[in-house]
Coordinates of C-alpha atoms in Angstrom, one line a residue:
Chain A
M880 CA 32.2 -36.2 2.1
A881 CA 35.6 -37.8 2.5
N882 CA 34.7 -40.3 5.1
P883 CA 31.2 -41.8 4.7
A884 CA 31.5 -43.6 8.0
A885 CA 31.8 -40.3 9.9
P886 CA 29.7 -40.8 13.1
T887 CA 27.3 -37.9 12.8
H888 CA 26.7 -34.7 11.0
P889 CA 28.2 -32.0 13.2
L890 CA 25.1 -29.9 13.2
S891 CA 23.0 -32.9 14.2
R892 CA 25.3 -33.5 17.1
I893 CA 24.9 -29.9 18.3
L894 CA 21.2 -30.3 17.9
A895 CA 21.1 -33.6 19.7
V896 CA 22.9 -32.1 22.6
A897 CA 20.7 -29.0 22.4
T898 CA 17.4 -30.8 22.6
G899 CA 18.2 -34.1 24.3
D900 CA 20.2 -33.0 27.2
K901 CA 19.7 -30.5 30.0
I902 CA 23.0 -28.7 30.1
G903 CA 23.1 -28.6 26.3
T904 CA 19.6 -27.0 26.2
L905 CA 20.6 -24.3 28.6
V906 CA 23.8 -23.6 26.7
V907 CA 21.9 -23.2 23.4
L908 CA 19.4 -20.9 25.1
A909 CA 22.2 -18.9 26.7
L910 CA 23.8 -18.5 23.2
L911 CA 20.4 -17.5 21.7
V912 CA 20.2 -14.7 24.3
V913 CA 23.8 -13.5 24.3
L914 CA 24.7 -13.7 20.5
P915 CA 22.0 -11.6 18.8
P916 CA 22.9 -8.3 20.6
L917 CA 26.3 -8.4 18.9
V918 CA 24.6 -7.6 15.6
F919 CA 21.6 -5.5 16.8
P920 CA 21.7 -2.3 14.8
S921 CA 19.2 -0.4 17.0
S922 CA 17.4 -0.5 20.3
F923 CA 14.2 -1.6 18.5
Y924 CA 15.8 -5.0 18.1
Y925 CA 16.3 -5.2 21.9
R926 CA 12.6 -4.4 22.3
V927 CA 11.5 -7.2 20.0
G928 CA 14.0 -9.5 21.7
A929 CA 12.8 -8.7 25.2
I930 CA 9.2 -9.5 24.1
V931 CA 10.3 -12.8 22.7
W932 CA 12.1 -13.9 25.9
I933 CA 9.3 -12.7 28.1
L934 CA 6.6 -14.5 26.1
A935 CA 8.8 -17.6 25.9
I936 CA 8.4 -17.9 29.6
A937 CA 4.7 -18.4 29.2
S938 CA 5.0 -20.7 26.2
I939 CA 7.6 -22.9 28.1
G940 CA 5.0 -23.2 30.9
L941 CA 2.2 -24.0 28.4
N942 CA 4.4 -26.6 26.7
L943 CA 4.7 -28.4 30.1
L944 CA 0.9 -28.7 30.1
M945 CA 0.5 -29.4 26.4
G946 CA 3.6 -31.2 25.3
Y947 CA 4.2 -33.3 28.5
A948 CA 0.8 -33.7 30.1
G949 CA -1.1 -33.7 26.8
Q950 CA -3.7 -31.2 28.0
V951 CA -4.6 -28.3 25.8
S952 CA -5.5 -24.9 27.2
L953 CA -7.1 -22.2 25.0
G954 CA -7.3 -19.8 28.0
H955 CA -3.8 -19.3 29.3
A956 CA -3.8 -15.6 28.3
G957 CA -6.1 -15.2 31.3
F958 CA -3.2 -15.9 33.6
I959 CA -1.0 -13.5 31.6
G960 CA -3.7 -10.9 32.3
I961 CA -3.7 -11.6 36.0
G962 CA 0.0 -11.2 36.3
A963 CA -0.1 -8.0 34.2
Y964 CA -2.9 -6.3 36.1
A965 CA -1.4 -7.3 39.4
V966 CA 1.7 -5.2 38.8
A967 CA -0.5 -2.4 37.4
I968 CA -3.2 -2.3 40.2
L969 CA -1.5 -3.3 43.4
P970 CA 1.4 -0.7 43.4
Q971 CA -1.0 2.1 42.5
R972 CA -3.8 1.2 44.9
F973 CA -2.0 -0.3 47.8
G974 CA 1.6 0.9 47.4
L975 CA 2.9 -2.6 47.0
H976 CA 6.4 -3.0 45.6
G977 CA 6.5 -4.2 42.0
L978 CA 8.1 -7.5 42.8
A979 CA 5.6 -8.2 45.7
A980 CA 2.8 -7.4 43.3
M981 CA 4.3 -9.8 40.8
A982 CA 4.4 -12.5 43.5
A983 CA 0.8 -11.7 44.5
G984 CA -0.3 -12.0 40.9
A985 CA 1.5 -15.4 40.6
A986 CA -0.2 -16.5 43.9
V987 CA -3.7 -15.5 42.6
S988 CA -3.0 -17.3 39.3
A989 CA -1.9 -20.4 41.1
L990 CA -5.0 -20.4 43.4
L991 CA -7.4 -19.8 40.5
A992 CA -5.7 -22.5 38.5
Y993 CA -5.9 -24.9 41.4
F994 CA -9.6 -24.4 42.1
A995 CA -10.7 -24.0 38.4
G996 CA -8.4 -26.8 37.3
R997 CA -10.0 -29.4 39.5
P998 CA -13.2 -29.6 37.5
I999 CA -11.8 -28.4 34.2
L1000 CA -9.1 -31.0 33.9
R1001 CA -11.6 -33.8 34.3
L1002 CA -12.7 -32.9 30.7
R1003 CA -11.2 -34.4 27.6
G1004 CA -10.3 -33.2 24.1
H1005 CA -12.6 -30.7 22.6
Y1006 CA -14.5 -30.3 25.8
L1007 CA -11.3 -29.4 27.6
A1008 CA -10.6 -26.9 24.9
V1009 CA -13.9 -25.2 25.2
A1010 CA -13.9 -25.1 29.0
T1011 CA -10.4 -23.5 29.1
L1012 CA -11.5 -21.1 26.3
G1013 CA -14.6 -20.1 28.3
F1014 CA -12.5 -19.7 31.4
G1015 CA -10.0 -17.4 29.7
I1016 CA -12.7 -15.3 28.1
L1017 CA -14.4 -14.8 31.5
I1018 CA -11.1 -13.5 33.0
A1019 CA -10.6 -11.1 30.0
M1020 CA -14.2 -9.9 30.4
V1021 CA -13.7 -9.0 34.1
F1022 CA -10.7 -6.9 33.0
T1023 CA -12.8 -5.2 30.3
N1024 CA -15.8 -4.5 32.5
E1025 CA -14.4 -3.6 35.9
A1026 CA -13.3 -0.2 34.6
A1027 CA -13.1 1.3 38.1
W1028 CA -10.1 -0.9 38.8
T1029 CA -8.7 -1.7 35.3
G1030 CA -9.5 1.4 33.2
G1031 CA -11.8 -0.7 31.0
P1032 CA -11.1 -1.4 27.4
D1033 CA -8.5 1.5 27.2
G1034 CA -6.4 -0.2 29.8
M1035 CA -4.2 1.5 32.4
R1036 CA -0.7 2.7 33.1
V1037 CA 1.8 0.4 34.8
P1038 CA 4.2 2.1 37.3
R1039 CA 7.9 1.5 36.6
L1040 CA 9.7 -1.2 38.5
V1041 CA 12.2 0.2 41.0
L1042 CA 15.0 -2.2 42.2
F1043 CA 17.2 -1.0 45.1
G1044 CA 16.4 2.6 44.3
W1045 CA 17.2 2.1 40.6
P1046 CA 14.3 2.4 38.1
V1047 CA 14.4 -0.4 35.6
R1048 CA 14.0 1.1 32.1
G1049 CA 15.3 0.7 28.6
S1050 CA 14.8 -2.1 26.1
D1051 CA 18.3 -3.4 26.5
T1052 CA 17.9 -3.8 30.3
W1053 CA 14.6 -5.6 29.8
Y1054 CA 16.2 -7.7 27.1
W1055 CA 18.7 -9.1 29.7
I1056 CA 16.2 -9.4 32.5
G1057 CA 13.8 -11.3 30.2
G1058 CA 16.6 -13.5 28.8
A1059 CA 17.9 -14.4 32.2
T1060 CA 14.4 -15.2 33.6
M1061 CA 13.6 -17.2 30.5
I1062 CA 16.7 -19.4 31.0
L1063 CA 15.9 -19.8 34.7
S1064 CA 12.3 -20.9 33.8
A1065 CA 13.7 -23.3 31.2
W1066 CA 16.1 -24.8 33.8
L1067 CA 13.2 -25.3 36.3
A1068 CA 11.0 -26.8 33.5
L1069 CA 13.8 -29.2 32.5
N1070 CA 14.2 -30.3 36.1
L1071 CA 10.5 -31.0 36.4
V1072 CA 10.5 -33.0 33.2
D1073 CA 13.4 -35.1 34.5
S1074 CA 11.7 -35.7 37.9
P1075 CA 9.3 -38.5 38.8
T1076 CA 6.6 -35.9 38.1
G1077 CA 7.9 -35.6 34.5
R1078 CA 7.7 -39.3 34.0
A1079 CA 4.2 -39.5 35.4
L1080 CA 3.2 -36.7 33.0
R1081 CA 4.5 -38.5 30.0
A1082 CA 2.7 -41.6 31.1
I1083 CA -0.5 -39.5 31.2
H1084 CA 0.2 -38.2 27.8
D1085 CA 0.5 -41.7 26.3
S1086 CA -2.6 -43.0 27.9
E1087 CA -4.5 -41.7 30.9
V1088 CA -6.2 -45.0 31.5
A1089 CA -2.9 -47.0 31.4
A1090 CA -1.2 -44.5 33.7
K1091 CA -4.1 -44.8 36.2
V1092 CA -3.8 -48.6 36.0
V1093 CA -0.2 -48.5 37.0
G1094 CA -0.9 -46.3 40.0
V1095 CA -0.3 -42.8 38.7
D1096 CA -2.5 -40.2 40.4
V1097 CA -3.6 -38.7 37.1
A1098 CA -5.8 -36.0 38.5
R1099 CA -3.1 -34.7 40.9
Y1100 CA -0.3 -34.5 38.3
K1101 CA -2.5 -32.8 35.8
L1102 CA -3.5 -30.2 38.4
T1103 CA 0.1 -29.7 39.5
V1104 CA 1.3 -28.9 36.0
F1105 CA -1.7 -26.8 35.3
V1106 CA -0.9 -24.7 38.3
I1107 CA 2.8 -24.5 37.3
S1108 CA 2.0 -23.4 33.8
A1109 CA -0.4 -20.7 35.2
V1110 CA 2.4 -19.3 37.4
Y1111 CA 4.7 -19.2 34.3
A1112 CA 2.1 -17.3 32.3
S1113 CA 1.4 -14.9 35.2
I1114 CA 5.1 -14.0 35.7
A1115 CA 5.4 -13.5 31.9
G1116 CA 2.3 -11.2 32.1
S1117 CA 3.9 -9.2 34.9
F1118 CA 7.1 -8.7 33.0
L1119 CA 5.3 -7.7 29.9
A1120 CA 3.3 -5.1 31.7
L1121 CA 6.3 -3.7 33.5
F1122 CA 8.3 -3.5 30.3
D1123 CA 5.5 -1.9 28.2
G1124 CA 4.3 0.5 30.9
H1125 CA 0.7 0.1 29.7
I1126 CA -1.8 -2.7 29.8
T1127 CA -5.1 -3.4 28.0
P1128 CA -7.5 -6.3 28.3
D1129 CA -6.2 -7.5 24.9
A1130 CA -3.3 -9.0 26.8
A1131 CA -5.7 -11.5 28.3
G1132 CA -7.8 -12.0 25.2
F1133 CA -8.7 -15.1 23.2
L1134 CA -6.2 -14.2 20.4
R1135 CA -3.3 -14.0 22.9
S1136 CA -4.3 -17.5 24.1
V1137 CA -4.3 -18.8 20.5
E1138 CA -1.0 -17.1 19.9
L1139 CA 0.5 -19.0 22.9
V1140 CA -0.8 -22.4 21.8
T1141 CA 0.5 -21.7 18.3
M1142 CA 3.9 -20.8 19.7
V1143 CA 4.1 -24.2 21.5
V1144 CA 2.8 -26.2 18.5
I1145 CA 4.9 -24.4 15.8
G1146 CA 8.1 -24.8 17.9
G1147 CA 7.4 -28.4 18.8
M1148 CA 5.3 -29.9 21.6
G1149 CA 7.5 -31.4 24.3
S1150 CA 10.6 -29.4 23.3
I1151 CA 11.7 -26.5 25.5
V1152 CA 14.0 -25.1 22.8
G1153 CA 11.0 -25.5 20.5
S1154 CA 8.9 -23.2 22.7
V1155 CA 11.5 -20.5 22.5
V1156 CA 11.9 -20.9 18.7
G1157 CA 8.1 -20.9 18.2
T1158 CA 7.7 -17.8 20.3
A1159 CA 10.4 -16.0 18.3
V1160 CA 8.7 -16.9 15.0
I1161 CA 5.3 -15.7 16.2
V1162 CA 6.7 -12.5 17.6
V1163 CA 9.2 -11.6 14.9
L1164 CA 7.1 -12.5 11.9
P1165 CA 4.6 -9.7 12.3
Q1166 CA 7.4 -7.2 12.9
T1167 CA 9.0 -8.1 9.5
L1168 CA 5.7 -7.8 7.8
T1169 CA 5.0 -4.2 8.9
F1170 CA 5.8 -2.9 5.5
L1171 CA 2.7 -4.6 4.2
S1172 CA 0.6 -3.6 7.2
D1173 CA -2.7 -4.1 5.2
Y1174 CA -1.7 -7.7 4.5
K1175 CA -0.4 -8.5 7.9
H1176 CA -3.2 -10.7 9.2
L1177 CA -3.6 -12.4 5.8
M1178 CA 0.1 -13.4 5.9
I1179 CA 0.1 -14.5 9.6
G1180 CA -3.0 -16.7 8.9
A1181 CA -1.3 -18.2 5.8
F1182 CA 2.0 -18.8 7.7
I1183 CA 0.2 -20.5 10.5
M1184 CA -1.6 -22.9 8.1
L1185 CA 1.6 -23.6 6.1
F1186 CA 3.7 -24.3 9.2
M1187 CA 1.0 -26.7 10.6
I1188 CA 0.6 -28.5 7.2
F1189 CA 4.2 -28.9 6.3
L1190 CA 6.0 -29.0 9.7
R1191 CA 3.4 -30.8 11.7
S1192 CA 5.6 -32.0 14.5
G1193 CA 7.0 -28.5 15.0
I1194 CA 10.2 -26.7 13.9
V1195 CA 12.7 -28.1 16.4
P1196 CA 11.6 -31.8 16.3
A1197 CA 11.3 -31.7 12.5
L1198 CA 14.8 -30.2 12.2
R1199 CA 16.2 -32.8 14.6
E1200 CA 14.7 -35.7 12.7
K1201 CA 15.9 -34.4 9.4
L1202 CA 19.5 -34.0 10.5
F1203 CA 19.5 -37.3 12.3
R1204 CA 18.2 -39.1 9.2
R1205 CA 20.7 -37.5 6.9
A1206 CA 23.5 -38.4 9.3
A1207 CA 22.4 -42.0 9.9
Chain B
M326 CA -44.5 -10.6 31.5
A327 CA -44.1 -8.3 28.6
E328 CA -40.4 -7.9 29.6
F329 CA -40.0 -11.7 29.8
L330 CA -41.5 -12.1 26.3
Q331 CA -39.3 -9.4 25.0
F332 CA -36.1 -11.1 26.3
A333 CA -37.4 -14.5 25.0
F334 CA -37.9 -13.2 21.5
S335 CA -34.5 -11.5 21.3
G336 CA -32.9 -14.6 22.8
L337 CA -34.6 -17.0 20.3
T338 CA -33.5 -14.8 17.4
V339 CA -29.8 -14.7 18.3
G340 CA -30.1 -18.3 19.5
A341 CA -31.3 -19.4 16.0
V342 CA -28.2 -17.9 14.5
Y343 CA -26.0 -19.6 17.1
A344 CA -27.9 -22.8 16.3
L345 CA -27.0 -22.5 12.6
V346 CA -23.3 -21.9 13.4
A347 CA -23.4 -24.9 15.8
L348 CA -25.0 -27.0 13.1
G349 CA -22.2 -26.1 10.8
F350 CA -19.7 -27.1 13.4
T351 CA -21.5 -30.4 13.9
L352 CA -21.7 -31.3 10.2
I353 CA -17.9 -30.9 9.7
Y354 CA -17.0 -32.5 13.1
N355 CA -19.1 -35.5 12.4
A356 CA -17.7 -36.1 8.9
S357 CA -14.1 -35.4 9.7
D358 CA -13.5 -34.9 13.4
V359 CA -12.3 -31.4 12.7
V360 CA -13.4 -28.6 15.0
N361 CA -13.6 -25.7 12.4
F362 CA -12.9 -22.4 14.1
A363 CA -13.4 -20.6 10.8
Q364 CA -17.1 -21.3 11.0
G365 CA -17.8 -17.8 12.2
E366 CA -16.0 -16.4 9.1
F367 CA -18.6 -18.1 6.9
V368 CA -21.3 -16.0 8.7
M369 CA -19.2 -12.9 8.2
L370 CA -18.5 -13.6 4.5
G371 CA -22.2 -14.3 3.8
G372 CA -23.2 -10.9 5.4
M373 CA -20.3 -8.8 4.0
A374 CA -20.5 -10.2 0.5
T375 CA -24.2 -9.5 0.3
V376 CA -23.7 -5.9 1.5
F377 CA -21.0 -5.2 -1.0
L378 CA -22.8 -6.9 -4.0
T379 CA -25.8 -4.8 -3.1
L380 CA -23.7 -1.7 -3.1
A381 CA -22.4 -2.8 -6.5
G382 CA -25.9 -2.6 -7.8
L383 CA -27.2 -6.1 -7.5
P384 CA -30.7 -6.6 -6.2
V385 CA -30.6 -8.0 -2.6
P386 CA -31.9 -11.6 -3.3
L387 CA -29.4 -12.1 -6.2
A388 CA -26.6 -10.6 -4.1
A389 CA -27.5 -13.0 -1.2
L390 CA -27.5 -15.9 -3.6
V391 CA -24.1 -15.0 -5.1
A392 CA -22.7 -14.4 -1.6
I393 CA -23.9 -17.8 -0.4
L394 CA -22.4 -19.5 -3.4
A395 CA -19.1 -17.7 -3.0
T396 CA -18.9 -18.7 0.7
T397 CA -19.6 -22.3 -0.3
V398 CA -16.6 -22.1 -2.7
V399 CA -14.5 -20.7 0.2
G400 CA -15.6 -23.7 2.3
I401 CA -14.6 -26.2 -0.3
G402 CA -11.3 -24.3 -0.7
L403 CA -10.7 -24.5 3.0
H404 CA -11.1 -28.3 2.9
K405 CA -9.1 -28.8 -0.3
L406 CA -6.2 -26.4 0.5
A407 CA -5.8 -26.6 4.3
I408 CA -7.6 -29.6 5.8
E409 CA -6.9 -32.3 3.2
P410 CA -3.2 -31.7 3.0
A411 CA -3.0 -32.1 6.8
R412 CA -4.7 -35.4 6.9
G413 CA -3.6 -37.5 9.9
A414 CA -2.5 -34.5 12.0
S415 CA -3.4 -34.3 15.7
P416 CA -6.6 -32.6 16.7
V417 CA -4.7 -29.6 18.2
T418 CA -2.8 -29.1 15.0
L419 CA -6.1 -29.2 13.0
I420 CA -7.7 -26.7 15.4
I421 CA -4.7 -24.4 14.9
I422 CA -5.0 -24.7 11.1
T423 CA -8.6 -23.7 11.2
I424 CA -7.7 -20.8 13.5
G425 CA -5.1 -19.8 11.0
A426 CA -7.7 -20.0 8.3
S427 CA -10.0 -17.8 10.3
I428 CA -7.3 -15.1 10.7
F429 CA -6.5 -15.4 7.0
L430 CA -10.2 -15.0 5.9
R431 CA -10.6 -12.0 8.3
G432 CA -7.5 -10.4 6.9
A433 CA -8.7 -11.1 3.3
A434 CA -12.1 -9.6 4.2
A435 CA -10.5 -6.4 5.6
I436 CA -8.7 -6.0 2.2
V437 CA -11.4 -7.1 -0.2
F438 CA -14.2 -5.3 1.6
D439 CA -13.3 -2.7 4.3
K440 CA -13.1 -2.3 8.1
R441 CA -16.3 -0.4 8.6
F442 CA -19.7 -1.7 10.0
H443 CA -22.4 -2.4 7.5
Q444 CA -26.1 -3.3 7.6
L445 CA -28.7 -4.7 5.1
P446 CA -32.2 -3.4 4.9
P447 CA -34.8 -5.6 6.6
W448 CA -36.8 -7.8 4.3
F449 CA -40.3 -6.8 5.4
G450 CA -39.8 -3.3 6.8
A451 CA -38.6 -2.1 10.3
E452 CA -42.1 -1.7 11.8
P453 CA -42.2 -3.9 14.9
I454 CA -45.1 -6.3 15.5
R455 CA -46.7 -6.1 19.0
V456 CA -47.1 -9.5 20.7
G457 CA -48.4 -9.6 24.3
G458 CA -46.9 -6.2 25.1
A459 CA -43.5 -7.1 23.6
S460 CA -42.4 -5.9 20.2
V461 CA -40.9 -8.2 17.6
L462 CA -39.0 -7.1 14.5
P463 CA -40.3 -8.8 11.3
Q464 CA -36.7 -9.7 10.5
S465 CA -36.6 -11.8 13.8
L466 CA -39.4 -13.9 12.4
V467 CA -37.4 -14.3 9.1
V468 CA -34.4 -15.5 11.0
L469 CA -36.4 -18.0 13.0
A470 CA -38.2 -19.2 9.9
G471 CA -35.0 -19.5 7.9
A472 CA -33.3 -21.5 10.7
A473 CA -36.4 -23.8 10.9
V474 CA -36.4 -24.4 7.1
I475 CA -32.6 -25.3 7.2
V476 CA -33.1 -27.7 10.1
V477 CA -36.1 -29.4 8.3
V478 CA -34.2 -29.6 5.0
L479 CA -31.2 -31.1 6.7
W480 CA -33.3 -33.6 8.6
A481 CA -35.1 -34.7 5.4
F482 CA -31.7 -34.9 3.6
F483 CA -30.3 -37.2 6.3
E484 CA -33.4 -39.4 6.7
R485 CA -34.8 -39.5 3.2
T486 CA -31.9 -39.5 0.7
L487 CA -29.3 -42.1 0.0
F488 CA -26.5 -39.6 0.0
G489 CA -27.6 -38.3 3.4
K490 CA -27.3 -41.9 4.7
A491 CA -23.8 -42.0 3.2
V492 CA -22.9 -38.8 5.2
L493 CA -24.3 -40.4 8.4
A494 CA -22.4 -43.6 7.7
T495 CA -19.2 -41.6 7.3
A496 CA -19.9 -39.9 10.6
A497 CA -20.5 -43.2 12.4
N498 CA -17.4 -45.0 11.1
R499 CA -15.2 -43.6 8.4
V500 CA -13.3 -46.9 7.7
A501 CA -16.5 -49.0 7.5
A502 CA -18.2 -46.4 5.3
K503 CA -15.2 -46.5 2.9
L504 CA -15.3 -50.3 2.8
A505 CA -19.0 -50.1 2.0
G506 CA -18.1 -48.1 -1.1
I507 CA -18.8 -44.6 0.1
D508 CA -16.5 -41.9 -1.3
T509 CA -15.7 -40.5 2.2
G510 CA -13.3 -37.9 0.8
F511 CA -16.2 -36.5 -1.2
V512 CA -18.5 -36.7 1.8
I513 CA -16.1 -34.6 3.9
G514 CA -15.7 -32.0 1.2
F515 CA -19.5 -31.9 0.8
S516 CA -19.9 -31.3 4.6
F517 CA -17.5 -28.4 4.4
A518 CA -19.5 -27.0 1.5
V519 CA -22.9 -27.4 3.3
S520 CA -21.4 -25.9 6.5
A521 CA -20.1 -22.9 4.7
A522 CA -23.5 -22.4 2.9
I523 CA -25.4 -22.7 6.2
G524 CA -23.0 -20.1 7.8
A525 CA -23.5 -17.7 4.9
V526 CA -27.3 -18.1 5.1
A527 CA -27.1 -17.2 8.8
G528 CA -25.0 -14.2 7.9
V529 CA -27.5 -13.0 5.3
L530 CA -30.5 -13.6 7.6
V531 CA -29.1 -11.8 10.6
T532 CA -27.3 -8.8 9.1
P533 CA -30.5 -6.7 8.9
I534 CA -30.7 -7.0 12.7
T535 CA -27.1 -6.9 13.9
L536 CA -24.4 -5.0 12.1
T537 CA -21.7 -6.9 10.3
S538 CA -18.0 -6.1 9.8
Y539 CA -14.9 -8.0 8.8
D540 CA -14.2 -9.2 12.4
V541 CA -17.7 -10.4 13.6
G542 CA -16.7 -14.0 13.0
T543 CA -14.6 -14.7 16.1
L544 CA -17.3 -14.1 18.7
M545 CA -19.8 -15.9 16.4
A546 CA -17.6 -19.0 16.2
L547 CA -17.0 -19.0 20.0
K548 CA -20.7 -18.8 20.7
G549 CA -21.5 -21.4 18.1
F550 CA -18.8 -23.7 19.4
A551 CA -20.1 -23.2 22.9
A552 CA -23.6 -24.0 21.7
A553 CA -22.4 -27.2 20.0
M554 CA -20.6 -28.2 23.1
L555 CA -23.6 -27.5 25.3
G556 CA -25.7 -29.7 23.2
G557 CA -23.0 -32.4 23.0
M558 CA -20.5 -32.3 20.2
G559 CA -21.6 -34.1 17.1
N560 CA -25.3 -34.2 17.8
P561 CA -27.4 -32.0 15.3
I562 CA -30.4 -31.8 17.7
G563 CA -28.1 -30.9 20.5
A564 CA -26.6 -28.2 18.3
V565 CA -30.0 -26.6 17.7
V566 CA -31.1 -26.9 21.4
G567 CA -27.6 -25.7 22.5
G568 CA -27.8 -22.7 20.1
L569 CA -31.3 -21.6 21.3
G570 CA -30.2 -22.3 24.9
V571 CA -27.1 -20.0 24.7
G572 CA -29.2 -17.3 23.0
L573 CA -31.9 -17.4 25.6
L574 CA -29.5 -17.5 28.5
E575 CA -27.7 -14.5 27.1
A576 CA -30.8 -12.5 26.6
F577 CA -32.2 -13.3 30.1
G578 CA -28.8 -12.7 31.6
A579 CA -28.4 -9.4 29.9
G580 CA -32.0 -8.4 30.8
Y581 CA -32.2 -9.5 34.5
I582 CA -28.6 -9.6 35.7
S583 CA -26.1 -7.4 33.8
S584 CA -25.8 -6.3 30.2
Q585 CA -22.1 -5.8 30.6
Y586 CA -21.6 -9.5 31.3
K587 CA -24.0 -10.6 28.5
D588 CA -21.3 -12.5 26.7
A589 CA -20.2 -14.1 30.0
V590 CA -23.5 -15.8 30.8
G591 CA -23.2 -18.3 28.0
F592 CA -19.7 -19.3 29.0
I593 CA -20.6 -19.6 32.7
V594 CA -23.5 -21.9 31.9
I595 CA -21.3 -24.0 29.6
L596 CA -18.7 -24.4 32.3
V597 CA -21.4 -25.5 34.8
V598 CA -23.0 -27.9 32.3
L599 CA -19.6 -29.4 31.4
F600 CA -18.7 -29.9 35.1
V601 CA -22.0 -31.7 35.8
M602 CA -22.2 -33.5 32.4
P603 CA -18.7 -33.8 30.9
N604 CA -20.1 -34.8 27.5
G605 CA -22.7 -32.0 27.1
L606 CA -26.5 -32.3 27.3
F607 CA -26.9 -34.9 24.5
G608 CA -23.4 -36.3 24.2
R609 CA -22.5 -39.9 24.8
S610 CA -19.3 -40.8 26.8
K611 CA -16.6 -42.5 24.9
I612 CA -14.6 -45.4 26.3
E613 CA -10.9 -45.2 25.9
R614 CA -9.2 -48.5 25.0
V615 CA -5.7 -49.1 26.0

């Protein structure tokens, strides 16, 4: 380097803007959505991309709960399932419009999160983990067993979404819908983090007792963010079902919940960009490993362990720290 | 009455297996604060390895012994390769590492063994014994006896041996134990080894009754985890009571309410117990200092 006193590494500047500031984050997310299609060789890539953006909505919501409020949930796939089955069941049984069904699913998720969240969020640590886990498994079990409504373990067809007489189809269309909705949810999440609620959440994360002592209504804020994250997951579930055209109880299963938590932690707790990056890693990794399909699970397990051991704070925070340190 | 007895017997049999899984959880949790989601994979490995060693021509007792030893080595490997390098990580990170390990072991089992269901022959024949109108498989008694032996041996180990006391001391306060000259790193590794061995024994005992395959570990871990929570995390007696409790509730729930929601009963009860007693049946509440 010619000038050792240069203020900062250019990359670190971009990254600082990207992760520290609201507008910067949104710009980076917009670039992440807009740029890849320029080099996509086939529609398969749009398909994978659409799934990344849709699931990122759920992991952004879960990150609000885990990264900001410090509460873990091993049952969030249950809400994905509710959103997914809402757009599958309501239009076919009651002739509801797809969007209305999506809203109904989100409302059910919110109500369920509100009433279940009150007792569950009183629990701490591992007890909270097992309670949310049990809660999620119960929801998945209902989808598996109420076959008259849900088609049982084989799942059911999801009618296509029709907007203004125009049926929404094609991986590329869903890529853009998913990307836009993901950016919108990120924007809402960033506003929440910046609000008094966000500050209260961080206080709870640091120490519940201390937050309570200074007058933060801990129970109410935890419940609020639990409900918000449930709505995020439910909407992601609705999109996923509408995009795929078919839904099975696996969408609400324990492994999906684990996947979501892994996305948040691998990307970086408390980082919205991190959630999107973490989701991309967990969705894209298995796709690139299809050529060794027998070894797929072995490799995914190994990758999860390696990421957690060597990049403990998550990809985005670790990257930021590295670049800042080099620049300083 | 006969029906009631029948449900009770089957509940106690599954419950004994859950209790062993929960004991494994408890041992590792006490020594290292790690909630090991790969605990169910130890049960799977014990059962599957015994099946395949038997198919390879080994007599069943020798196959079981080798399977248990191999699983123990896997447990030590899990500690050395995945848990120890991540020392100081947050609890959520550690949980995800063990979930990663469980996915890894399941994937490895699908390759090393296969993806089909397998069963071992019962130890003392398949002729059920009649007790008060209910019929009990001899293997159920083997499972119960095996679980009882393990509990007694563990109890004697903790109460009667110096090394057992060292494990207890490490569980009570790791820093103080280290200052008193206890090799806490060794104690933690040891607890992983013992947990893996107990899990493998549970797998060997129960495979003649329930089938085994490469993916039976997940549900086993969830039930065992739930049992450990029900009893109060970190309490060995609680783990046994919790395991038997979950097993009995499941059996009665399946028998009297709905067999479809058999797996749900355990979780519903756990949610209710946690809501009423947020630290489980035998857990003590912790005070957070600021």
